[in-house]
CSV table of C-alpha atoms in Angstrom, one decimal:
chain,number,residue,atom,x,y,z
A,1,MET,CA,-17.4,71.3,135.1
A,2,GLN,CA,-19.1,73.8,132.9
A,3,GLU,CA,-21.3,71.0,131.5
A,4,ARG,CA,-22.4,70.1,135.1
A,5,ASN,CA,-23.4,73.7,135.8
A,6,VAL,CA,-25.4,73.9,132.6
A,7,GLN,CA,-27.2,70.7,133.5
A,8,GLY,CA,-28.0,72.3,136.9
A,9,ARG,CA,-29.5,75.3,135.2
A,10,ASN,CA,-31.5,73.0,132.9
A,11,LEU,CA,-32.9,71.3,135.9
A,12,ALA,CA,-34.0,74.7,137.4
A,13,VAL,CA,-36.8,74.9,134.9
A,14,PRO,CA,-38.6,71.6,135.6
A,15,ALA,CA,-37.8,71.9,139.3
A,16,ALA,CA,-39.4,75.3,139.5
A,17,ILE,CA,-42.5,74.1,137.6
A,18,VAL,CA,-42.8,71.1,139.9
A,19,LEU,CA,-42.4,73.4,142.9
A,20,ALA,CA,-45.0,75.7,141.6
A,21,GLY,CA,-47.4,72.8,141.0
A,22,ALA,CA,-46.8,71.5,144.5
A,23,LEU,CA,-47.3,74.9,146.1
A,24,ILE,CA,-50.5,75.5,144.2
A,25,ALA,CA,-51.8,72.0,145.0
A,26,GLY,CA,-50.8,72.4,148.6
A,27,ALA,CA,-52.5,75.8,148.9
A,28,VAL,CA,-55.7,74.4,147.3
A,29,LEU,CA,-55.8,71.4,149.6
A,30,TYR,CA,-54.9,73.4,152.6
A,31,ALA,CA,-57.4,76.1,152.1
A,32,GLY,CA,-60.1,73.7,151.1
A,33,GLN,CA,-59.7,71.3,154.0
A,34,SER,CA,-58.9,73.6,156.9
A,35,ASN,CA,-61.4,75.5,159.1
A,36,PRO,CA,-59.2,78.3,160.4
A,37,ARG,CA,-59.7,79.8,163.8
A,38,PRO,CA,-60.1,83.5,163.7
A,39,ALA,CA,-57.9,85.5,166.0
A,40,THR,CA,-60.9,86.8,167.8
A,41,THR,CA,-61.5,83.9,170.2
A,42,ASP,CA,-59.9,82.0,173.0
A,43,SER,CA,-62.9,79.9,173.8
A,44,PRO,CA,-62.0,76.3,174.5
A,45,ASP,CA,-65.3,75.2,172.9
A,46,ASP,CA,-64.0,76.0,169.4
A,47,VAL,CA,-61.0,73.7,169.5
A,48,PRO,CA,-62.7,70.5,168.6
A,49,ALA,CA,-64.5,72.2,165.8
A,50,ALA,CA,-61.3,73.4,164.3
A,51,GLN,CA,-60.0,69.9,164.3
A,52,GLY,CA,-63.1,68.2,163.1
A,53,ALA,CA,-64.3,67.4,159.6
A,54,ALA,CA,-66.2,70.2,157.8
A,55,GLN,CA,-69.6,68.5,157.9
A,56,GLN,CA,-69.3,67.6,161.5
A,57,SER,CA,-68.5,71.2,162.2
A,58,LEU,CA,-71.6,72.3,160.3
A,59,ASP,CA,-73.7,70.0,162.4
A,60,ARG,CA,-72.8,72.2,165.4
A,61,VAL,CA,-75.0,75.0,164.1
A,62,ARG,CA,-77.4,75.9,166.9
A,63,PRO,CA,-81.0,75.3,166.1
A,64,ILE,CA,-83.3,78.3,165.9
A,65,GLY,CA,-84.1,79.4,169.4
A,66,GLU,CA,-86.1,82.1,171.1
A,67,GLN,CA,-83.2,84.5,171.3
A,68,ASP,CA,-82.6,84.3,167.5
A,69,HIS,CA,-83.6,87.0,165.1
A,70,VAL,CA,-85.5,85.3,162.3
A,71,ARG,CA,-86.7,87.0,159.1
A,72,GLY,CA,-89.3,84.9,157.3
A,73,ASN,CA,-91.0,81.7,158.5
A,74,ALA,CA,-89.1,80.2,161.4
A,75,ASN,CA,-90.5,76.8,160.4
A,76,ALA,CA,-89.4,77.2,156.8
A,77,SER,CA,-87.9,74.2,155.0
A,78,VAL,CA,-84.8,76.1,154.0
A,79,VAL,CA,-83.0,78.0,156.7
A,80,ILE,CA,-80.0,80.4,156.2
A,81,PHE,CA,-78.0,81.0,159.3
A,82,GLU,CA,-75.8,84.0,158.8
A,83,TYR,CA,-72.9,85.0,161.1
A,84,SER,CA,-72.1,88.6,160.4
A,85,ASP,CA,-70.0,91.6,161.4
A,86,PHE,CA,-71.6,95.0,161.1
A,87,GLU,CA,-68.2,96.5,160.0
A,88,CYS,CA,-67.4,94.0,157.3
A,89,PRO,CA,-68.0,95.3,153.8
A,90,PHE,CA,-68.8,91.9,152.4
A,91,CYS,CA,-71.4,91.4,155.2
A,92,LYS,CA,-73.1,94.6,153.9
A,93,GLU,CA,-73.0,93.1,150.4
A,94,LEU,CA,-74.5,89.8,151.6
A,95,HIS,CA,-77.1,91.6,153.7
A,96,ALA,CA,-78.5,93.2,150.5
A,97,THR,CA,-78.4,89.9,148.7
A,98,LEU,CA,-80.3,88.2,151.4
A,99,GLN,CA,-82.9,91.0,151.5
A,100,ARG,CA,-83.4,90.3,147.8
A,101,VAL,CA,-83.6,86.5,148.5
A,102,MET,CA,-86.3,87.2,151.1
A,103,GLU,CA,-88.2,89.5,148.8
A,104,ASN,CA,-88.3,86.7,146.1
A,105,TYR,CA,-88.6,83.6,148.2
A,106,GLY,CA,-89.8,84.8,151.6
A,107,GLN,CA,-93.5,85.2,150.6
A,108,SER,CA,-93.9,81.5,150.1
A,109,GLY,CA,-92.8,80.8,153.6
A,110,ASP,CA,-90.1,78.4,152.4
A,111,ILE,CA,-87.2,80.5,153.6
A,112,ALA,CA,-86.0,81.7,156.9
A,113,TRP,CA,-83.0,84.0,157.5
A,114,VAL,CA,-81.4,83.8,160.9
A,115,TYR,CA,-79.0,86.6,161.8
A,116,ARG,CA,-76.2,85.9,164.3
A,117,HIS,CA,-73.3,88.0,165.5
A,118,PHE,CA,-69.7,87.4,164.6
A,119,PRO,CA,-67.9,90.7,165.3
A,120,LEU,CA,-64.2,90.4,164.4
A,121,ASP,CA,-62.6,92.3,167.3
A,122,VAL,CA,-59.1,92.1,165.8
A,123,LEU,CA,-60.1,93.7,162.5
A,124,HIS,CA,-62.9,96.0,163.8
A,125,PRO,CA,-62.1,96.7,167.4
A,126,VAL,CA,-64.8,98.1,169.7
A,127,LYS,CA,-67.1,99.3,166.8
A,128,ALA,CA,-68.3,95.9,165.5
A,129,ARG,CA,-69.2,94.6,168.9
A,130,LYS,CA,-70.8,97.9,169.9
A,131,GLU,CA,-72.9,97.9,166.8
A,132,ALA,CA,-74.0,94.3,167.5
A,133,THR,CA,-75.0,95.4,170.9
A,134,ALA,CA,-76.9,98.4,169.5
A,135,ALA,CA,-78.9,96.1,167.2
A,136,GLU,CA,-79.8,93.9,170.1
A,137,CYS,CA,-80.8,97.0,172.1
A,138,ALA,CA,-83.0,98.1,169.3
A,139,GLY,CA,-84.6,94.6,169.2
A,140,GLU,CA,-85.2,94.8,172.9
A,141,LEU,CA,-86.6,98.3,173.0
A,142,GLY,CA,-88.6,98.3,169.7
A,143,ASP,CA,-91.3,96.2,168.2
A,144,THR,CA,-90.8,92.6,167.0
A,145,ASP,CA,-89.2,93.7,163.7
A,146,ALA,CA,-87.0,96.3,165.3
A,147,PHE,CA,-83.8,94.3,165.2
A,148,TRP,CA,-84.1,93.9,161.4
A,149,THR,CA,-85.2,97.5,160.9
A,150,TYR,CA,-82.0,98.6,162.8
A,151,ALA,CA,-79.8,96.2,160.9
A,152,ASP,CA,-81.2,97.2,157.5
A,153,ARG,CA,-80.7,100.8,158.2
A,154,PHE,CA,-77.3,100.4,159.7
A,155,PHE,CA,-76.0,98.6,156.6
A,156,GLU,CA,-77.4,101.4,154.5
A,157,LEU,CA,-75.5,104.0,156.5
A,158,THR,CA,-72.2,102.3,157.3
A,159,PRO,CA,-69.1,102.9,155.1
A,160,SER,CA,-67.7,99.6,156.7
A,161,ASN,CA,-64.1,98.7,157.4
A,162,ASN,CA,-64.2,100.2,160.9
A,163,GLN,CA,-65.0,103.7,159.5
A,164,THR,CA,-68.5,104.1,161.0
A,165,ASP,CA,-68.9,107.1,163.3
A,166,VAL,CA,-70.7,105.0,166.0
A,167,ASP,CA,-71.3,107.9,168.3
A,168,ARG,CA,-73.4,109.6,165.5
A,169,VAL,CA,-74.9,106.7,163.5
A,170,LEU,CA,-76.1,104.5,166.3
A,171,PRO,CA,-78.2,107.1,168.1
A,172,GLN,CA,-79.4,108.5,164.8
A,173,ILE,CA,-80.9,105.1,163.8
A,174,ALA,CA,-82.5,104.8,167.2
A,175,ARG,CA,-84.0,108.2,166.8
A,176,GLU,CA,-85.3,107.4,163.4
A,177,MET,CA,-87.0,104.3,164.8
A,178,GLY,CA,-88.5,106.3,167.6
A,179,LEU,CA,-86.7,104.4,170.3
A,180,ASP,CA,-86.3,105.9,173.8
A,181,ALA,CA,-82.9,107.6,173.5
A,182,ALA,CA,-82.0,107.3,177.2
A,183,ALA,CA,-83.0,103.7,177.4
A,184,PHE,CA,-81.1,102.9,174.3
A,185,LYS,CA,-78.0,104.6,175.7
A,186,ALA,CA,-78.4,102.7,179.0
A,187,CYS,CA,-78.8,99.4,177.2
A,188,LEU,CA,-75.7,100.1,175.1
A,189,GLU,CA,-73.6,100.6,178.2
A,190,SER,CA,-75.1,97.9,180.3
A,191,GLY,CA,-73.4,94.9,178.8
A,192,LYS,CA,-76.6,92.9,179.1
A,193,HIS,CA,-76.3,91.5,175.6
A,194,ASP,CA,-72.6,90.6,175.8
A,195,ARG,CA,-73.3,87.0,176.7
A,196,ARG,CA,-75.6,86.5,173.8
A,197,ILE,CA,-73.1,87.9,171.4
A,198,GLU,CA,-70.4,85.7,172.8
A,199,SER,CA,-72.7,82.7,172.4
A,200,ASP,CA,-73.2,83.6,168.7
A,201,ILE,CA,-69.4,84.0,168.2
A,202,ALA,CA,-68.8,80.6,169.9
A,203,ASN,CA,-71.3,79.0,167.6
A,204,ALA,CA,-69.9,80.6,164.5
A,205,ILE,CA,-66.4,79.2,165.4
A,206,ALA,CA,-67.8,75.8,166.3
A,207,THR,CA,-69.4,75.5,162.8
A,208,GLY,CA,-66.0,76.3,161.2
A,209,ALA,CA,-66.2,80.0,160.5
A,210,GLY,CA,-62.9,81.5,159.6
A,211,GLY,CA,-64.2,85.0,158.7
A,212,THR,CA,-67.3,86.9,157.9
A,213,PRO,CA,-69.8,86.7,156.4
A,214,TRP,CA,-70.1,83.0,157.2
A,215,SER,CA,-73.4,81.3,156.5
A,216,ILE,CA,-74.9,77.9,156.6
A,217,LEU,CA,-77.9,77.0,154.4
A,218,VAL,CA,-79.8,74.1,155.8
A,219,ALA,CA,-81.8,72.2,153.1
A,220,PRO,CA,-85.1,70.4,153.6
A,221,ASP,CA,-83.3,67.1,153.7
A,222,GLY,CA,-81.0,68.4,156.4
A,223,THR,CA,-77.9,68.8,154.2
A,224,LYS,CA,-75.9,71.8,155.3
A,225,TYR,CA,-74.3,74.0,152.6
A,226,PRO,CA,-71.4,76.1,154.0
A,227,ILE,CA,-71.2,79.6,152.4
A,228,ASN,CA,-68.0,81.4,152.8
A,229,GLY,CA,-68.2,85.1,152.0
A,230,ALA,CA,-70.8,87.0,150.1
A,231,LEU,CA,-72.2,84.8,147.3
A,232,PRO,CA,-73.8,86.6,144.4
A,233,TYR,CA,-77.6,86.5,144.3
A,234,THR,CA,-77.6,84.1,141.3
A,235,ALA,CA,-75.6,81.5,143.2
A,236,LEU,CA,-77.7,81.7,146.3
A,237,ALA,CA,-81.0,81.6,144.2
A,238,GLN,CA,-79.8,78.6,142.3
A,239,ILE,CA,-78.9,76.7,145.5
A,240,ILE,CA,-82.3,77.6,147.0
A,241,GLU,CA,-84.2,76.5,143.9
A,242,SER,CA,-82.3,73.2,143.7
A,243,VAL,CA,-82.7,72.3,147.4
A,244,ARG,CA,-86.4,73.3,147.4
A,245,ASN,CA,-87.2,71.1,144.5
B,1,MET,CA,-40.3,96.7,122.4
B,2,TYR,CA,-41.3,94.0,124.8
B,3,TRP,CA,-45.0,94.2,123.8
B,4,ARG,CA,-44.0,93.4,120.2
B,5,THR,CA,-42.3,90.2,121.3
B,6,ALA,CA,-45.2,89.4,123.5
B,7,ALA,CA,-47.7,90.0,120.7
B,8,LYS,CA,-45.6,87.9,118.4
B,9,VAL,CA,-45.5,84.9,120.8
B,10,LEU,CA,-49.2,85.3,121.8
B,11,GLY,CA,-50.2,85.7,118.2
B,12,ILE,CA,-49.2,82.1,117.6
B,13,PRO,CA,-52.5,80.2,118.2
B,14,ARG,CA,-50.8,77.5,120.3
B,15,TYR,CA,-49.2,80.0,122.7
B,16,GLY,CA,-52.1,82.4,122.7
B,17,GLY,CA,-54.4,79.5,123.6
B,18,LEU,CA,-52.1,78.3,126.3
B,19,ALA,CA,-52.0,81.8,127.8
B,20,GLY,CA,-55.7,82.1,127.8
B,21,ALA,CA,-56.3,78.6,129.2
B,22,THR,CA,-53.7,79.0,131.9
B,23,ALA,CA,-55.1,82.4,132.9
B,24,LEU,CA,-58.6,80.9,133.1
B,25,VAL,CA,-57.4,78.0,135.2
B,26,VAL,CA,-55.6,80.3,137.7
B,27,LEU,CA,-58.6,82.6,137.9
B,28,THR,CA,-60.9,79.7,138.4
B,29,LEU,CA,-58.8,78.2,141.1
B,30,ALA,CA,-58.6,81.5,142.9
B,31,VAL,CA,-62.4,82.0,142.7
B,32,MET,CA,-63.3,78.4,143.6
B,33,VAL,CA,-60.8,77.6,146.4
B,34,PRO,CA,-62.6,79.7,149.1
B,35,HIS,CA,-65.8,77.9,148.2
B,36,TRP,CA,-64.4,74.4,148.1
B,37,SER,CA,-66.6,73.0,150.9
B,38,LEU,CA,-69.7,74.4,149.2
B,39,ILE,CA,-68.6,73.1,145.8
B,40,SER,CA,-68.0,69.6,147.2
B,41,THR,CA,-71.4,69.6,149.0
B,42,VAL,CA,-73.2,70.7,145.8
B,43,LEU,CA,-71.4,68.2,143.6
B,44,GLY,CA,-72.2,65.4,146.0
B,45,SER,CA,-75.8,66.5,146.5
B,46,PRO,CA,-78.6,64.5,144.7
B,47,SER,CA,-80.8,67.6,145.0
B,48,PHE,CA,-78.9,69.2,142.1
B,49,SER,CA,-79.1,68.1,138.5
B,50,LEU,CA,-76.0,68.2,136.4
B,51,SER,CA,-77.0,71.4,134.8
B,52,GLU,CA,-77.9,73.0,138.2
B,53,LYS,CA,-74.5,72.0,139.4
B,54,ALA,CA,-72.9,73.6,136.4
B,55,ILE,CA,-74.9,76.8,136.8
B,56,THR,CA,-74.1,77.0,140.5
B,57,LEU,CA,-70.4,76.6,139.9
B,58,GLY,CA,-70.5,79.1,137.1
B,59,SER,CA,-72.3,81.6,139.2
B,60,LEU,CA,-69.5,81.5,141.7
B,61,TYR,CA,-67.5,83.7,139.3
B,62,GLY,CA,-69.8,86.4,140.5
B,63,THR,CA,-67.9,86.4,143.8
B,64,LEU,CA,-65.3,88.4,142.0
B,65,GLY,CA,-67.7,91.3,142.4
B,66,THR,CA,-69.2,90.5,145.8
B,67,SER,CA,-66.6,88.8,147.9
B,68,LEU,CA,-63.5,90.8,146.8
B,69,SER,CA,-62.7,94.4,147.0
B,70,ALA,CA,-62.1,96.3,143.7
B,71,LEU,CA,-58.4,96.3,144.3
B,72,ALA,CA,-58.3,92.5,145.0
B,73,THR,CA,-60.4,91.8,142.0
B,74,GLY,CA,-58.1,93.9,139.8
B,75,SER,CA,-54.9,92.3,141.1
B,76,LEU,CA,-56.4,88.8,140.9
B,77,THR,CA,-57.6,89.2,137.4
B,78,GLY,CA,-54.3,90.9,136.3
B,79,SER,CA,-52.2,88.3,138.1
B,80,SER,CA,-54.1,85.5,136.4
B,81,ALA,CA,-53.6,87.1,133.0
B,82,LEU,CA,-49.9,87.7,133.6
B,83,PHE,CA,-49.5,84.2,134.8
B,84,GLY,CA,-51.0,83.0,131.5
B,85,VAL,CA,-48.6,85.2,129.6
B,86,ASN,CA,-45.7,83.9,131.6
B,87,SER,CA,-46.7,80.3,130.9
B,88,ALA,CA,-47.0,80.9,127.2
B,89,LEU,CA,-43.6,82.8,127.1
B,90,LEU,CA,-42.0,80.0,129.1
B,91,ALA,CA,-43.4,77.3,126.9
B,92,TYR,CA,-42.3,79.2,123.8
B,93,PHE,CA,-38.8,79.7,125.3
B,94,ILE,CA,-38.5,76.0,126.4
B,95,SER,CA,-39.5,75.0,122.9
B,96,ARG,CA,-36.4,76.8,121.7
B,97,ARG,CA,-34.4,74.7,124.1
B,98,ARG,CA,-32.2,77.3,125.5
B,99,PRO,CA,-30.9,76.8,129.1
B,100,GLY,CA,-30.7,79.5,131.8
B,101,THR,CA,-34.3,80.4,132.4
B,102,GLY,CA,-34.0,80.1,136.1
B,103,THR,CA,-34.5,83.7,137.1
B,104,GLY,CA,-37.6,84.1,135.0
B,105,VAL,CA,-39.1,80.9,136.2
B,106,VAL,CA,-38.4,81.6,139.9
B,107,ALA,CA,-39.8,85.1,139.6
B,108,SER,CA,-42.9,83.7,137.9
B,109,VAL,CA,-43.4,81.1,140.6
B,110,GLY,CA,-42.8,83.7,143.3
B,111,GLY,CA,-45.3,86.1,141.6
B,112,LEU,CA,-48.0,83.4,141.6
B,113,VAL,CA,-47.4,82.3,145.1
B,114,THR,CA,-47.3,85.9,146.5
B,115,GLY,CA,-50.3,86.8,144.5
B,116,SER,CA,-52.2,83.8,145.8
B,117,LEU,CA,-51.4,84.7,149.3
B,118,GLY,CA,-52.9,88.1,148.9
B,119,VAL,CA,-56.0,87.0,147.1
B,120,GLY,CA,-59.3,87.0,148.8
B,121,CYS,CA,-61.1,88.8,151.5
B,122,ALA,CA,-58.1,90.1,153.4
B,123,ALA,CA,-60.2,92.2,155.7
B,124,CYS,CA,-62.7,89.5,156.6
B,125,GLY,CA,-60.6,86.5,156.0
B,126,SER,CA,-61.1,83.9,153.3
B,127,LEU,CA,-58.1,82.6,151.4
B,128,VAL,CA,-54.6,81.4,151.8
B,129,LEU,CA,-52.9,84.1,153.7
B,130,THR,CA,-55.6,84.6,156.2
B,131,THR,CA,-56.0,80.9,156.6
B,132,VAL,CA,-52.3,80.5,157.5
B,133,LEU,CA,-52.1,83.6,159.6
B,134,SER,CA,-55.3,82.9,161.6
B,135,PHE,CA,-53.8,79.7,163.0
B,136,GLY,CA,-51.1,81.7,164.6
B,137,GLY,CA,-53.4,84.4,165.8
B,138,ALA,CA,-51.7,86.9,163.5
B,139,GLY,CA,-54.8,88.3,161.9
B,140,ALA,CA,-54.0,91.6,163.7
B,141,ALA,CA,-50.7,91.8,161.8
B,142,LEU,CA,-52.6,91.5,158.6
B,143,ALA,CA,-55.2,94.0,159.6
B,144,SER,CA,-52.5,96.5,160.5
B,145,LEU,CA,-51.2,96.7,157.0
B,146,PRO,CA,-52.3,99.8,155.2
B,147,LEU,CA,-54.3,97.8,152.6
B,148,GLY,CA,-55.3,95.0,155.0
B,149,GLY,CA,-53.2,92.4,153.3
B,150,GLU,CA,-54.0,93.3,149.7
B,151,GLU,CA,-50.4,94.4,149.4
B,152,PHE,CA,-49.5,90.8,148.7
B,153,GLY,CA,-51.8,90.7,145.7
B,154,LEU,CA,-50.0,93.8,144.3
B,155,ILE,CA,-46.6,92.4,145.1
B,156,GLY,CA,-47.6,89.2,143.3
B,157,PHE,CA,-48.8,91.2,140.3
B,158,ALA,CA,-45.5,93.1,140.2
B,159,LEU,CA,-43.4,89.9,140.5
B,160,LEU,CA,-45.3,88.4,137.6
B,161,GLY,CA,-44.8,91.5,135.6
B,162,TRP,CA,-41.1,91.4,136.3
B,163,SER,CA,-41.0,87.7,135.4
B,164,ALA,CA,-42.7,88.4,132.1
B,165,ILE,CA,-40.1,91.0,131.3
B,166,LEU,CA,-37.3,88.7,132.1
B,167,LEU,CA,-38.8,86.0,129.9
B,168,LEU,CA,-39.4,88.4,127.1
B,169,ARG,CA,-35.7,89.4,127.2
B,170,LYS,CA,-34.8,85.8,127.0
B,171,VAL,CA,-37.2,85.2,124.2
B,172,GLN,CA,-35.8,88.1,122.3
B,173,ASN,CA,-32.2,86.8,122.8
B,174,VAL,CA,-33.1,83.3,121.7
B,175,ASP,CA,-35.0,84.5,118.7
B,176,ALA,CA,-32.1,86.8,117.8
B,177,LEU,CA,-29.8,83.8,117.6
B,178,PRO,CA,-29.1,82.3,114.2
B,179,GLY,CA,-32.0,80.1,113.4
B,180,GLY,CA,-33.3,80.6,117.0
B,181,ALA,CA,-33.5,76.8,117.2
B,182,ARG,CA,-32.3,74.2,119.6
B,183,HIS,CA,-28.7,73.2,119.8
B,184,PRO,CA,-28.2,69.6,118.6
B,185,ASN,CA,-26.9,68.7,122.0
B,186,SER,CA,-28.9,71.2,124.0
B,187,SER,CA,-30.0,68.8,126.7
B,188,ALA,CA,-26.4,68.3,127.8
B,189,CYS,CA,-24.5,71.2,126.4
B,190,ALA,CA,-24.3,74.9,127.1
B,191,ALA,CA,-25.6,77.3,124.5
B,192,PRO,CA,-23.0,78.6,122.2
B,193,PRO,CA,-21.7,82.1,123.2
B,194,LEU,CA,-24.3,84.6,122.2
B,195,ASP,CA,-23.0,86.7,119.3
B,196,ARG,CA,-25.6,89.5,119.6
B,197,SER,CA,-24.1,91.6,116.8
B,198,ALA,CA,-24.3,88.7,114.4
B,199,ALA,CA,-27.7,87.9,115.5
B,200,ARG,CA,-28.9,91.5,115.1
B,201,ARG,CA,-27.4,91.7,111.6
B,202,ARG,CA,-29.5,88.7,110.6
B,203,VAL,CA,-32.7,89.8,112.2
B,204,SER,CA,-32.6,93.5,111.6
B,205,PRO,CA,-31.6,95.0,108.2
B,206,GLU,CA,-31.3,98.5,109.5
B,207,PRO,CA,-28.0,99.8,110.9
B,208,ASP,CA,-27.5,98.8,114.5
B,209,GLU,CA,-25.5,101.0,116.9
B,210,GLY,CA,-24.0,98.2,118.8
B,211,ALA,CA,-23.1,96.2,115.7
B,212,GLY,CA,-21.6,99.3,114.2
B,213,GLN,CA,-19.3,99.8,117.1
B,214,GLY,CA,-18.3,96.2,117.0
B,215,ASN,CA,-17.3,96.3,113.4
B,216,ARG,CA,-15.5,99.6,113.6
B,217,PRO,CA,-11.9,99.3,112.5
């Protein structure tokens, strides 16, 4: 009897090791293959995307349209579609990285950076969506580069993680840019950009986004590289160099 | 006293190397898993030379500074190191062929799994826990935690630390046994009753309080 108990205890070691291996392998496979749906949407359009293969999901990225905000050459051979949340700290990190990418590669006209909204309402209720609307309003009321000016300045000022004082910061940036304060306020409250933001969110989910920042780099040969999170500059620069050559 | 035992085990090149290699593998997995789709695309792309593929993969370690909070980076790095130490201690202990490691092993596994769950961009969603929870629409529950889900990383770190202490105790016990070696029939038989006082007398020449009491007439 005692011997049987000891044998059982001996089996605990290899069993636990096997279990650990299985759990790790399962986690790796699961996390690698799945394209989770964020809790922010109930759009039926995203259901097939969540079930589809990763590359098929990436093919759903909406081509550059007139409503898009593009920094760099819109006809560039390399296009980075970024889906971003103004309250996400890692979006702030990636924004700075992409600014650096554009400084170094944008002059050649080979790179385009397309900004699309993906406010995570569950994590950053009210504020993220309001900030997206504010950026759209700035783009509407200001000059052709006003959207980017607003976004750049916002990411400089925001502490992220839903801690931005939107009642102070949003009008402040509008004032700094010389926008009409009354028109800016009216635009913010109008809801006129809601549909456009929803469209960006739906497209993010359709392409397999599970969080922010979510980006897709489209190479000259049409290959789509999914970028989950804020890649460091060295990684992005290497990918750009390789696909350009 | 535990650190001395840990230093002794990790000072053996075989076990020190195992600890380092295991820690590196765990850290690499944690860093690479969120970027698996990108990695598979890069590896399958003819646009990248072999060296460019290697550079791209290596540069992904930089996401420790860009895609994780400082707390998550700390708990991930610490958990990886502790997992490596646990692996080395476990291997050392198993090499001594003493049964009864269940608690330490289970705690080690529990620490790794819990740590893995909490790793990643908890606020913005990137790794295992967020992946699982987002299917059930439970992201709000995660967001409602004080640290946005990074608690799991800390729990994993604590579990791995506890596991390491349990393993160190067992290593100390087994090393204190006469010879510290395997029982001839260890695969089928229980360890002989642990005579700690005898073991301590052999290991430590200085007077031992417990042994003294045991020998008191």
